[in-house]
Amino acid sequence: MAGTDSRREPQLGGPAIVLVEPQLGENIGSAARAMLNGGLTDLRLVRPREPWPNAKARAAASGADLVIDGARLFERTRDAVADLRHLYATTARPRDMVKPVATPRQAVAEMHRGFPDGVGCGVLFGPERTGLSNDDLALATAVISVPLNPRACSLNLAHAVLLVSYEWFQAAAAGFPPPLSFDRGSPPATREELFNLLVHLEEQLDDAGFLHPPEKRPIMLRNLRNIFTRAGLTDQEVRTLHGVVTALSGRRKGQRGSS
Amino acid sequence: MAGTDSRREPQLGGPAIVLVEPQLGENIGSAARAMLNGGLTDLRLVRPREPWPNAKARAAASGADLVIDGARLFERTRDAVADLRHLYATTARPRDMVKPVATPRQAVAEMHRGFPDGVGCGVLFGPERTGLSNDDLALATAVISVPLNPRACSLNLAHAVLLVSYEWFQAAAAGFPPPLSFDRGSPPATREELFNLLVHLEEQLDDAGFLHPPEKRPIMLRNLRNIFTRAGLTDQEVRTLHGVVTALSGRRKGQRGSS
């Protein structure tokens, strides 16, 4: 079966699809085909289990060579998403992390409002069996969760990718409402700008002895990262917060010096 | 990845999924899983290429045993759809047959308007490579076509099934508008009632020498079938048309007798 030729032909490109530790080449290929069905082309792979390039992936892609050939490989999830300004994580299990949750249809509308061509947005998908780690989940601005039969809500990886790319195309073909402008004169920060802010903050907190005891440090850091990643900060706001951290740390050092 | 537990739990069941000559057990299993994700359970197989039951289908179904165990096998498509009152065919290629066309989202809304729990509705899917034959297509009331990237609009069989079952669940979970009542006091005819009418009509047309020359008979019949299958006839209307055919034939015989 196949779909209709749409009269309106949305631009190829769209949000990035980031597969973290995909286990099977077939699943990557099938996801690539599903992406291209919806007009998505930016595929990023983080530590795929099988070697890449992968013949089984290409066969399963059934002609979506454009996506397979353009796929980029990364060692760390944070490098794979560094340039993105709005990032969703796909997950089902509730985690003890506060994040906005959207359906695929809502997420696509949100992405398109901020980024008409989807560039700068991305969606993270975890390994087939285990899903995303909490650390990868903490990188995301928000979570996508698909309303499904609660007695059978586990989706095959390529099927999950298909639902996002299908919804992207439905909305793109139907014509979105005009995108919101970022009236603060600054686009949302890239993940990299955000990481740099977090590193700055963490260094200062370490220096201040805030991140104690050591066994609690990882979870304290993850919770902090989560607060700032989901805040939807702009470039300008990130610069402001760097200033805040610097100012607070300087004051602390001054106080120490005078004590 | 997996979906959220929806607060509203729609009834399992829904429209029938009819796979005509599916080639691979894996694809049947993957389609069964996709069905159950959307709460669909009525799977019908017409001449699957591999023997049934099929271990690869069960493995690919990842726990959707309910669907696999309940699957019914048919030799002919028309037997597989005999009890259905509203039937869609999935196809991409334009055919020289006049049928209403709906997207999956529109089709789901239409099905739910007439049949709140989906029972009595069905969707036909053709073989992986070739799609539905024109004769199978002629059995359907309408066609489903998925708006997709025109440069890559060929969907994997299980992906096509997923999009229908996903849309069914989205609409069911969101709550449909109240269904229309059939105010003519009669539900849409089953495919079987329709076949019987067509057989009656065809017999009379053969008798009248209308279906000539013989080499054109198949296409003339298909065109006639298509007119009546897409008309959305009720039980009552089918009975009326039987009467019309009988009356016309009787008059013809009468004229002959008197000539």
Short mmCIF file of C-alpha atoms in Angstrom, two decimals:
data_model
loop_
_atom_site.label_atom_id
_atom_site.label_comp_id
_atom_site.label_asym_id
_atom_site.label_seq_id
_atom_site.Cartn_x
_atom_site.Cartn_y
_atom_site.Cartn_z
CA MET A 1 0.00 0.00 0.00
CA ALA A 2 1.10 3.55 -0.54
CA GLY A 3 -0.07 7.06 0.07
CA THR A 4 -1.38 9.71 -2.26
CA ASP A 5 0.66 12.30 -3.98
CA SER A 6 -0.14 15.38 -2.01
CA ARG A 7 -0.77 18.56 -3.96
CA ARG A 8 1.27 20.59 -1.55
CA GLU A 9 4.78 19.23 -1.36
CA PRO A 10 6.31 20.14 1.99
CA GLN A 11 10.05 20.69 2.06
CA LEU A 12 12.18 17.68 2.88
CA GLY A 13 14.17 18.04 6.08
CA GLY A 14 12.14 18.61 9.19
CA PRO A 15 12.99 17.64 12.75
CA ALA A 16 15.99 15.40 13.43
CA ILE A 17 15.34 11.79 14.45
CA VAL A 18 17.94 10.65 16.99
CA LEU A 19 18.14 6.89 17.66
CA VAL A 20 20.10 6.07 20.81
CA GLU A 21 21.78 2.62 20.80
CA PRO A 22 19.48 1.03 18.21
CA GLN A 23 20.07 -2.72 18.33
CA LEU A 24 19.19 -3.95 14.85
CA GLY A 25 20.18 -2.65 11.42
CA GLU A 26 16.73 -3.64 10.10
CA ASN A 27 15.07 -1.35 12.61
CA ILE A 28 17.27 1.58 11.59
CA GLY A 29 16.40 0.94 7.93
CA SER A 30 12.72 0.60 8.63
CA ALA A 31 12.83 3.83 10.66
CA ALA A 32 14.63 5.58 7.76
CA ARG A 33 11.88 4.52 5.36
CA ALA A 34 9.21 5.72 7.80
CA MET A 35 11.05 9.06 8.10
CA LEU A 36 11.14 9.61 4.35
CA ASN A 37 7.43 8.68 4.08
CA GLY A 38 6.80 11.76 6.19
CA GLY A 39 9.43 13.90 4.46
CA LEU A 40 12.03 13.71 7.27
CA THR A 41 15.69 13.24 6.31
CA ASP A 42 17.92 14.14 9.29
CA LEU A 43 18.83 10.80 10.94
CA ARG A 44 21.36 10.67 13.79
CA LEU A 45 22.62 7.46 15.40
CA VAL A 46 24.20 7.25 18.84
CA ARG A 47 26.31 4.08 19.35
CA PRO A 48 24.30 1.70 17.11
CA ARG A 49 25.00 -1.88 18.26
CA GLU A 50 25.82 -3.17 14.77
CA PRO A 51 28.58 -1.68 12.58
CA TRP A 52 27.65 1.29 10.40
CA PRO A 53 27.18 1.52 7.39
CA ASN A 54 24.94 -1.52 7.58
CA ALA A 55 23.64 -3.59 4.65
CA LYS A 56 20.53 -4.77 6.53
CA ALA A 57 19.61 -1.19 7.29
CA ARG A 58 19.89 -0.24 3.64
CA ALA A 59 17.76 -3.21 2.53
CA ALA A 60 15.05 -2.45 5.10
CA ALA A 61 15.04 1.21 4.06
CA SER A 62 13.47 0.13 0.71
CA GLY A 63 14.87 3.01 -1.27
CA ALA A 64 15.21 5.64 1.46
CA ASP A 65 18.93 5.81 0.58
CA LEU A 66 18.86 9.56 0.97
CA VAL A 67 18.25 9.11 4.71
CA ILE A 68 20.66 6.19 5.16
CA ASP A 69 23.48 7.96 3.28
CA GLY A 70 22.97 11.15 5.24
CA ALA A 71 22.83 9.45 8.68
CA ARG A 72 25.39 10.80 11.16
CA LEU A 73 27.08 8.76 13.86
CA PHE A 74 27.76 10.01 17.40
CA GLU A 75 29.43 8.58 20.44
CA ARG A 76 27.43 10.63 22.96
CA THR A 77 23.77 11.65 22.91
CA ARG A 78 24.65 15.16 23.96
CA ASP A 79 26.86 15.61 20.89
CA ALA A 80 24.06 14.28 18.67
CA VAL A 81 21.69 16.96 19.94
CA ALA A 82 24.14 19.83 20.51
CA ASP A 83 22.78 22.01 17.68
CA LEU A 84 19.10 21.45 18.50
CA ARG A 85 16.96 24.11 20.13
CA HIS A 86 13.84 22.09 20.92
CA LEU A 87 14.15 18.42 21.79
CA TYR A 88 11.55 15.77 22.64
CA ALA A 89 12.23 12.42 24.26
CA THR A 90 9.94 9.48 23.59
CA THR A 91 9.10 7.45 26.65
CA ALA A 92 6.21 5.59 28.16
CA ARG A 93 7.23 4.78 31.66
CA PRO A 94 6.60 7.68 34.02
CA ARG A 95 9.89 8.88 35.49
CA ASP A 96 10.51 11.03 38.50
CA MET A 97 11.35 14.00 36.32
CA VAL A 98 9.04 16.93 35.70
CA LYS A 99 8.64 17.50 31.95
CA PRO A 100 5.79 18.70 29.78
CA VAL A 101 4.19 15.79 27.92
CA ALA A 102 2.74 15.98 24.41
CA THR A 103 1.10 13.53 22.01
CA PRO A 104 2.84 13.21 18.61
CA ARG A 105 0.15 15.46 17.11
CA GLN A 106 0.64 18.14 19.76
CA ALA A 107 4.44 17.90 19.56
CA VAL A 108 4.38 18.39 15.79
CA ALA A 109 2.18 21.46 16.18
CA GLU A 110 4.51 22.86 18.85
CA MET A 111 7.61 22.24 16.74
CA HIS A 112 6.05 23.84 13.72
CA ARG A 113 4.94 26.90 15.65
CA GLY A 114 8.49 27.65 16.70
CA PHE A 115 10.33 26.27 13.66
CA PRO A 116 8.31 26.23 10.44
CA ASP A 117 10.65 23.88 8.61
CA GLY A 118 11.43 21.83 11.73
CA VAL A 119 15.17 22.53 11.55
CA GLY A 120 16.49 22.99 15.09
CA CYS A 121 14.02 20.45 16.51
CA GLY A 122 14.57 16.79 17.23
CA VAL A 123 13.07 13.68 18.74
CA LEU A 124 15.08 11.16 20.80
CA PHE A 125 14.24 7.45 20.67
CA GLY A 126 15.81 4.94 23.08
CA PRO A 127 17.01 1.36 22.49
CA GLU A 128 14.34 -1.18 21.43
CA ARG A 129 14.13 -3.01 24.75
CA THR A 130 15.01 -0.59 27.47
CA GLY A 131 14.03 2.86 26.25
CA LEU A 132 15.96 6.03 27.03
CA SER A 133 18.17 6.35 30.09
CA ASN A 134 17.27 9.01 32.62
CA ASP A 135 20.39 10.96 31.66
CA ASP A 136 19.33 11.09 28.01
CA LEU A 137 15.78 11.92 29.02
CA ALA A 138 17.11 14.87 31.04
CA LEU A 139 18.47 16.39 27.81
CA ALA A 140 14.99 16.89 26.40
CA THR A 141 12.73 19.90 26.66
CA ALA A 142 9.62 17.74 26.75
CA VAL A 143 8.34 14.21 26.40
CA ILE A 144 6.29 12.64 23.60
CA SER A 145 3.90 9.93 24.67
CA VAL A 146 1.54 8.17 22.24
CA PRO A 147 -2.02 7.48 23.41
CA LEU A 148 -2.42 3.73 22.79
CA ASN A 149 -4.31 0.71 24.05
CA PRO A 150 -3.11 0.48 27.66
CA ARG A 151 -3.07 -3.31 27.42
CA ALA A 152 -0.61 -3.20 24.49
CA CYS A 153 1.18 0.11 24.41
CA SER A 154 4.70 -1.03 23.51
CA LEU A 155 5.60 0.24 20.03
CA ASN A 156 8.21 -1.17 17.68
CA LEU A 157 11.00 1.42 17.16
CA ALA A 158 10.23 2.05 13.48
CA HIS A 159 6.52 2.29 14.28
CA ALA A 160 7.23 4.99 16.85
CA VAL A 161 9.33 6.90 14.32
CA LEU A 162 6.55 6.48 11.72
CA LEU A 163 3.93 8.05 13.98
CA VAL A 164 6.07 11.16 14.48
CA SER A 165 6.95 11.52 10.79
CA TYR A 166 3.37 10.75 9.69
CA GLU A 167 2.02 13.43 12.01
CA TRP A 168 4.68 15.86 10.78
CA PHE A 169 3.58 15.34 7.19
CA GLN A 170 -0.17 15.53 7.99
CA ALA A 171 0.32 18.88 9.65
CA ALA A 172 2.74 20.15 7.02
CA ALA A 173 0.45 19.09 4.16
CA ALA A 174 -2.61 20.60 5.83
CA GLY A 175 -0.78 23.88 6.31
CA PHE A 176 0.16 24.99 9.81
CA PRO A 177 -0.96 28.18 11.47
CA PRO A 178 1.65 30.91 11.06
CA PRO A 179 4.59 30.30 13.37
CA LEU A 180 4.94 32.35 16.52
CA SER A 181 7.77 34.82 16.42
CA PHE A 182 10.22 34.81 19.27
CA ASP A 183 9.46 38.31 20.35
CA ARG A 184 12.25 38.43 22.87
CA GLY A 185 14.50 38.87 19.83
CA SER A 186 16.35 35.66 20.48
CA PRO A 187 15.72 32.06 19.36
CA PRO A 188 15.62 29.19 21.84
CA ALA A 189 19.14 28.25 22.92
CA THR A 190 20.87 25.29 21.32
CA ARG A 191 21.44 22.26 23.54
CA GLU A 192 25.15 23.14 23.41
CA GLU A 193 24.64 26.63 24.81
CA LEU A 194 22.55 25.04 27.51
CA PHE A 195 25.22 22.43 28.31
CA ASN A 196 27.80 25.19 28.67
CA LEU A 197 25.55 27.02 31.10
CA LEU A 198 25.04 23.84 33.10
CA VAL A 199 28.77 23.17 33.20
CA HIS A 200 29.34 26.70 34.43
CA LEU A 201 26.67 26.31 37.09
CA GLU A 202 27.94 22.88 38.17
CA GLU A 203 31.53 24.09 38.49
CA GLN A 204 30.41 26.89 40.72
CA LEU A 205 28.20 24.62 42.79
CA ASP A 206 31.05 22.15 43.21
CA ASP A 207 33.27 24.99 44.22
CA ALA A 208 30.68 26.13 46.74
CA GLY A 209 30.39 22.61 48.17
CA PHE A 210 26.70 22.48 47.24
CA LEU A 211 26.79 19.12 45.44
CA HIS A 212 27.31 16.97 48.53
CA PRO A 213 27.32 14.17 49.56
CA PRO A 214 29.14 12.67 46.51
CA GLU A 215 26.68 9.77 46.13
CA LYS A 216 23.86 12.26 45.65
CA ARG A 217 25.78 14.40 43.16
CA PRO A 218 24.56 12.60 39.98
CA ILE A 219 20.90 12.87 40.86
CA MET A 220 21.23 16.46 42.04
CA LEU A 221 22.90 17.33 38.73
CA ARG A 222 20.25 15.52 36.70
CA ASN A 223 17.49 17.37 38.50
CA LEU A 224 19.20 20.70 37.89
CA ARG A 225 19.74 19.88 34.21
CA ASN A 226 16.12 18.94 33.91
CA ILE A 227 14.94 22.28 35.31
CA PHE A 228 16.99 24.26 32.82
CA THR A 229 16.42 22.03 29.78
CA ARG A 230 12.67 22.14 30.12
CA ALA A 231 12.57 25.90 30.72
CA GLY A 232 12.76 26.69 26.98
CA LEU A 233 15.50 29.29 27.52
CA THR A 234 16.50 31.60 24.68
CA ASP A 235 20.08 32.44 23.68
CA GLN A 236 19.71 35.74 25.48
CA GLU A 237 18.38 34.15 28.66
CA VAL A 238 21.27 31.70 28.72
CA ARG A 239 23.71 34.62 28.54
CA THR A 240 21.83 36.34 31.36
CA LEU A 241 22.02 33.19 33.51
CA HIS A 242 25.79 32.91 32.88
CA GLY A 243 25.97 36.43 34.26
CA VAL A 244 23.85 35.46 37.26
CA VAL A 245 26.05 32.47 38.08
CA THR A 246 29.19 34.55 37.69
CA ALA A 247 27.80 37.33 39.82
CA LEU A 248 26.67 34.98 42.59
CA SER A 249 29.96 33.11 42.59
CA GLY A 250 31.95 36.33 42.63
CA ARG A 251 29.92 37.57 45.59
CA ARG A 252 30.50 34.26 47.38
CA LYS A 253 34.24 34.48 46.76
CA GLY A 254 34.18 38.05 47.95
CA GLN A 255 32.36 37.04 51.12
CA ARG A 256 34.82 34.23 51.71
CA GLY A 257 37.69 36.61 51.17
CA SER A 258 36.30 39.03 53.71
CA SER A 259 35.49 36.40 56.32
CA MET B 1 9.20 3.25 23.13
CA ALA B 2 5.65 2.92 24.25
CA GLY B 3 2.52 4.96 24.61
CA THR B 4 0.72 6.34 27.60
CA ASP B 5 -1.98 4.60 29.46
CA SER B 6 -5.05 6.45 28.35
CA ARG B 7 -7.59 7.34 31.00
CA ARG B 8 -10.43 6.39 28.74
CA GLU B 9 -10.10 2.80 27.74
CA PRO B 10 -11.90 2.25 24.45
CA GLN B 11 -13.43 -1.17 23.89
CA LEU B 12 -11.25 -3.71 22.13
CA GLY B 13 -12.62 -4.84 18.79
CA GLY B 14 -13.15 -2.13 16.23
CA PRO B 15 -13.04 -2.42 12.45
CA ALA B 16 -11.80 -5.65 10.85
CA ILE B 17 -8.35 -5.64 9.23
CA VAL B 18 -8.35 -7.85 6.10
CA LEU B 19 -4.93 -8.75 4.66
CA VAL B 20 -5.18 -10.15 1.13
CA GLU B 21 -2.33 -12.53 0.15
CA PRO B 22 0.19 -11.25 2.68
CA GLN B 23 3.59 -12.64 1.71
CA LEU B 24 5.55 -12.82 4.96
CA GLY B 25 4.59 -14.17 8.37
CA GLU B 26 6.66 -11.41 10.01
CA ASN B 27 4.53 -8.78 8.33
CA ILE B 28 1.31 -10.41 9.56
CA GLY B 29 2.74 -10.49 13.11
CA SER B 30 3.92 -6.93 12.95
CA ALA B 31 0.49 -5.87 11.64
CA ALA B 32 -1.19 -7.79 14.51
CA ARG B 33 0.94 -5.91 17.04
CA ALA B 34 0.11 -2.60 15.37
CA MET B 35 -3.60 -3.51 15.48
CA LEU B 36 -3.55 -4.24 19.20
CA ASN B 37 -1.63 -1.00 19.86
CA GLY B 38 -4.74 0.75 18.56
CA GLY B 39 -7.19 -1.63 20.26
CA LEU B 40 -8.16 -3.55 17.09
CA THR B 41 -8.51 -7.33 17.34
CA ASP B 42 -10.43 -8.63 14.27
CA LEU B 43 -7.76 -9.91 11.83
CA ARG B 44 -8.77 -11.76 8.66
CA LEU B 45 -6.31 -13.35 6.23
CA VAL B 46 -7.07 -14.18 2.61
CA ARG B 47 -4.70 -16.79 1.11
CA PRO B 48 -1.54 -15.91 3.10
CA ARG B 49 1.50 -17.14 1.15
CA GLU B 50 3.07 -18.96 4.13
CA PRO B 51 1.25 -21.69 6.09
CA TRP B 52 -0.96 -20.57 8.98
CA PRO B 53 -0.56 -20.71 12.00
CA ASN B 54 2.89 -19.24 11.54
CA ALA B 55 5.66 -19.09 14.15
CA LYS B 56 7.31 -16.03 12.61
CA ALA B 57 4.01 -14.17 12.75
CA ARG B 58 3.64 -14.98 16.44
CA ALA B 59 7.19 -13.87 17.22
CA ALA B 60 6.77 -10.58 15.34
CA ALA B 61 3.47 -9.96 17.10
CA SER B 62 5.45 -9.40 20.37
CA GLY B 63 2.65 -10.47 22.64
CA ALA B 64 -0.36 -9.63 20.50
CA ASP B 65 -1.37 -13.31 20.78
CA LEU B 66 -4.98 -12.29 21.21
CA VAL B 67 -5.00 -11.05 17.62
CA ILE B 68 -2.93 -13.92 16.19
CA ASP B 69 -5.07 -16.58 17.90
CA GLY B 70 -8.28 -14.96 16.73
CA ALA B 71 -7.19 -14.50 13.10
CA ARG B 72 -9.55 -16.12 10.57
CA LEU B 73 -8.48 -17.61 7.26
CA PHE B 74 -10.41 -17.23 4.00
CA GLU B 75 -9.98 -18.51 0.48
CA ARG B 76 -11.80 -15.61 -1.19
CA THR B 77 -11.80 -11.92 -0.34
CA ARG B 78 -15.56 -11.72 -0.78
CA ASP B 79 -16.06 -14.36 1.92
CA ALA B 80 -13.71 -12.49 4.25
CA VAL B 81 -15.82 -9.34 3.96
CA ALA B 82 -19.31 -10.89 3.60
CA ASP B 83 -20.56 -9.70 7.01
CA LEU B 84 -19.18 -6.15 6.69
CA ARG B 85 -21.43 -3.18 6.01
CA HIS B 86 -18.81 -0.51 5.34
CA LEU B 87 -15.52 -1.46 3.70
CA TYR B 88 -12.46 0.57 2.75
CA ALA B 89 -9.71 -0.50 0.39
CA THR B 90 -6.20 0.87 0.79
CA THR B 91 -4.53 1.84 -2.44
CA ALA B 92 -2.22 4.48 -3.79
CA ARG B 93 -2.32 4.07 -7.51
CA PRO B 94 -5.26 5.83 -9.09
CA ARG B 95 -7.51 3.27 -10.79
CA ASP B 96 -10.19 3.82 -13.37
CA MET B 97 -12.90 3.23 -10.80
CA VAL B 98 -14.99 5.97 -9.21
CA LYS B 99 -14.83 5.68 -5.39
CA PRO B 100 -14.89 8.22 -2.60
CA VAL B 101 -11.38 8.69 -1.14
CA ALA B 102 -10.60 9.38 2.53
CA THR B 103 -7.46 9.87 4.59
CA PRO B 104 -7.07 7.43 7.52
CA ARG B 105 -8.26 10.19 9.87
CA GLN B 106 -11.37 10.89 7.80
CA ALA B 107 -12.11 7.18 7.32
CA VAL B 108 -11.95 6.57 11.06
CA ALA B 109 -14.36 9.44 11.70
CA GLU B 110 -16.73 8.10 9.02
CA MET B 111 -16.62 4.57 10.43
CA HIS B 112 -17.25 5.79 13.93
CA ARG B 113 -20.17 7.95 12.87
CA GLY B 114 -22.00 4.97 11.44
CA PHE B 115 -20.67 2.26 13.78
CA PRO B 116 -19.59 3.52 17.22
CA ASP B 117 -17.67 0.36 18.09
CA GLY B 118 -16.43 -0.20 14.55
CA VAL B 119 -18.05 -3.62 14.26
CA GLY B 120 -19.41 -4.04 10.73
CA CYS B 121 -16.58 -1.97 9.23
CA GLY B 122 -13.36 -3.19 7.70
CA VAL B 123 -10.23 -2.16 5.84
CA LEU B 124 -8.70 -4.22 3.01
CA PHE B 125 -4.92 -4.29 2.50
CA GLY B 126 -3.33 -5.86 -0.58
CA PRO B 127 -0.14 -7.92 -0.96
CA GLU B 128 3.13 -6.19 -0.03
CA ARG B 129 4.42 -5.71 -3.57
CA THR B 130 1.43 -5.43 -5.84
CA GLY B 131 -1.40 -3.97 -3.79
CA LEU B 132 -5.05 -4.91 -4.21
CA SER B 133 -6.43 -6.32 -7.47
CA ASN B 134 -9.13 -4.32 -9.21
CA ASP B 135 -11.66 -7.04 -8.39
CA ASP B 136 -10.91 -6.76 -4.66
CA LEU B 137 -10.94 -2.99 -4.89
CA ALA B 138 -14.41 -3.15 -6.45
CA LEU B 139 -15.70 -4.78 -3.23
CA ALA B 140 -15.04 -1.65 -1.19
CA THR B 141 -17.35 1.24 -0.46
CA ALA B 142 -14.49 3.72 -0.48
CA VAL B 143 -10.72 4.05 -0.67
CA ILE B 144 -8.24 5.07 2.03
CA SER B 145 -5.20 6.94 0.82
CA VAL B 146 -2.52 8.27 3.18
CA PRO B 147 -1.10 11.74 2.49
CA LEU B 148 2.66 11.12 2.36
CA ASN B 149 5.84 12.48 0.82
CA PRO B 150 5.17 12.04 -2.92
CA ARG B 151 8.79 11.07 -3.47
CA ALA B 152 8.50 8.16 -1.01
CA CYS B 153 4.89 7.20 -0.56
CA SER B 154 5.20 3.40 -0.48
CA LEU B 155 4.32 2.15 3.00
CA ASN B 156 5.34 -1.15 4.57
CA LEU B 157 2.22 -3.32 5.15
CA ALA B 158 2.42 -3.23 8.97
CA HIS B 159 3.05 0.53 8.84
CA ALA B 160 -0.13 1.00 6.80
CA VAL B 161 -2.09 -1.08 9.32
CA LEU B 162 -0.54 0.93 12.17
CA LEU B 163 -1.70 4.24 10.75
CA VAL B 164 -5.31 3.03 10.56
CA SER B 165 -5.29 1.50 14.05
CA TYR B 166 -3.43 4.50 15.54
CA GLU B 167 -6.02 6.89 14.07
CA TRP B 168 -8.83 4.64 15.33
CA PHE B 169 -7.44 4.84 18.86
CA GLN B 170 -6.77 8.58 18.74
CA ALA B 171 -10.36 9.25 17.76
CA ALA B 172 -11.78 6.68 20.18
CA ALA B 173 -9.70 8.04 23.08
CA ALA B 174 -10.62 11.64 22.28
CA GLY B 175 -14.30 10.75 22.18
CA PHE B 176 -16.15 10.81 18.89
CA PRO B 177 -19.15 12.94 18.13
CA PRO B 178 -22.38 11.00 18.66
CA PRO B 179 -22.98 8.57 15.81
CA LEU B 180 -25.53 9.38 13.15
CA SER B 181 -28.59 7.25 13.26
CA PHE B 182 -29.71 5.51 10.09
CA ASP B 183 -33.00 7.27 9.91
CA ARG B 184 -34.27 5.16 7.05
CA GLY B 185 -34.80 2.50 9.70
CA SER B 186 -32.32 0.12 8.14
CA PRO B 187 -28.56 -0.32 8.57
CA PRO B 188 -26.17 -0.36 5.61
CA ALA B 189 -26.37 -3.71 3.82
CA THR B 190 -23.77 -6.36 4.47
CA ARG B 191 -21.40 -7.16 1.62
CA GLU B 192 -23.19 -10.49 1.33
CA GLU B 193 -26.60 -8.92 0.79
CA LEU B 194 -24.96 -6.75 -1.82
CA PHE B 195 -23.31 -9.73 -3.57
CA ASN B 196 -26.67 -11.47 -3.76
CA LEU B 197 -28.22 -8.42 -5.36
CA LEU B 198 -25.37 -8.24 -7.87
CA VAL B 199 -25.72 -11.92 -8.70
CA HIS B 200 -29.43 -11.39 -9.27
CA LEU B 201 -28.77 -8.40 -11.49
CA GLU B 202 -26.03 -10.16 -13.43
CA GLU B 203 -28.17 -13.22 -14.08
CA GLN B 204 -30.90 -11.06 -15.47
CA LEU B 205 -28.49 -9.04 -17.59
CA ASP B 206 -26.96 -12.23 -18.98
CA ASP B 207 -30.41 -13.48 -19.72
CA ALA B 208 -31.21 -10.25 -21.51
CA GLY B 209 -28.02 -10.48 -23.55
CA PHE B 210 -26.77 -7.18 -22.10
CA LEU B 211 -23.31 -8.40 -21.08
CA HIS B 212 -21.90 -8.74 -24.59
CA PRO B 213 -19.39 -9.17 -26.18
CA PRO B 214 -17.94 -11.86 -23.82
CA GLU B 215 -14.48 -10.29 -23.67
CA LYS B 216 -16.00 -7.13 -22.22
CA ARG B 217 -18.18 -8.99 -19.69
CA PRO B 218 -15.62 -8.91 -16.78
CA ILE B 219 -15.06 -5.16 -16.96
CA MET B 220 -18.75 -4.41 -17.43
CA LEU B 221 -19.50 -6.48 -14.32
CA ARG B 222 -16.76 -4.81 -12.31
CA ASN B 223 -18.07 -1.39 -13.22
CA LEU B 224 -21.60 -2.39 -12.22
CA ARG B 225 -20.38 -3.87 -8.92
CA ASN B 226 -18.49 -0.71 -8.23
CA ILE B 227 -21.56 1.48 -8.72
CA PHE B 228 -23.61 -0.54 -6.24
CA THR B 229 -20.85 -1.13 -3.66
CA ARG B 230 -20.03 2.54 -3.35
CA ALA B 231 -23.66 3.60 -3.12
CA GLY B 232 -23.86 2.83 0.60
CA LEU B 233 -27.15 0.92 0.17
CA THR B 234 -29.15 -0.07 3.22
CA ASP B 235 -30.73 -3.49 3.79
CA GLN B 236 -34.07 -2.01 2.78
CA GLU B 237 -32.71 -0.46 -0.41
CA VAL B 238 -31.13 -3.76 -1.42
CA ARG B 239 -34.55 -5.44 -1.05
CA THR B 240 -36.11 -2.68 -3.12
CA LEU B 241 -33.53 -3.15 -5.87
CA HIS B 242 -34.15 -6.90 -5.92
CA GLY B 243 -37.77 -6.01 -6.58
CA VAL B 244 -36.76 -3.57 -9.32
CA VAL B 245 -34.61 -6.19 -11.07
CA THR B 246 -37.37 -8.79 -10.80
CA ALA B 247 -40.01 -6.38 -12.07
CA LEU B 248 -37.90 -5.25 -15.03
CA SER B 249 -37.01 -8.82 -15.94
CA GLY B 250 -40.63 -9.95 -15.66
CA ARG B 251 -41.73 -7.12 -17.93
CA ARG B 252 -39.01 -8.04 -20.41
CA LYS B 253 -40.13 -11.66 -20.38
CA GLY B 254 -43.69 -10.53 -20.69
CA GLN B 255 -42.83 -8.37 -23.70
CA ARG B 256 -41.00 -11.28 -25.26
CA GLY B 257 -43.92 -13.54 -24.61
CA SER B 258 -46.28 -11.13 -26.32
CA SER B 259 -44.07 -10.40 -29.30
#
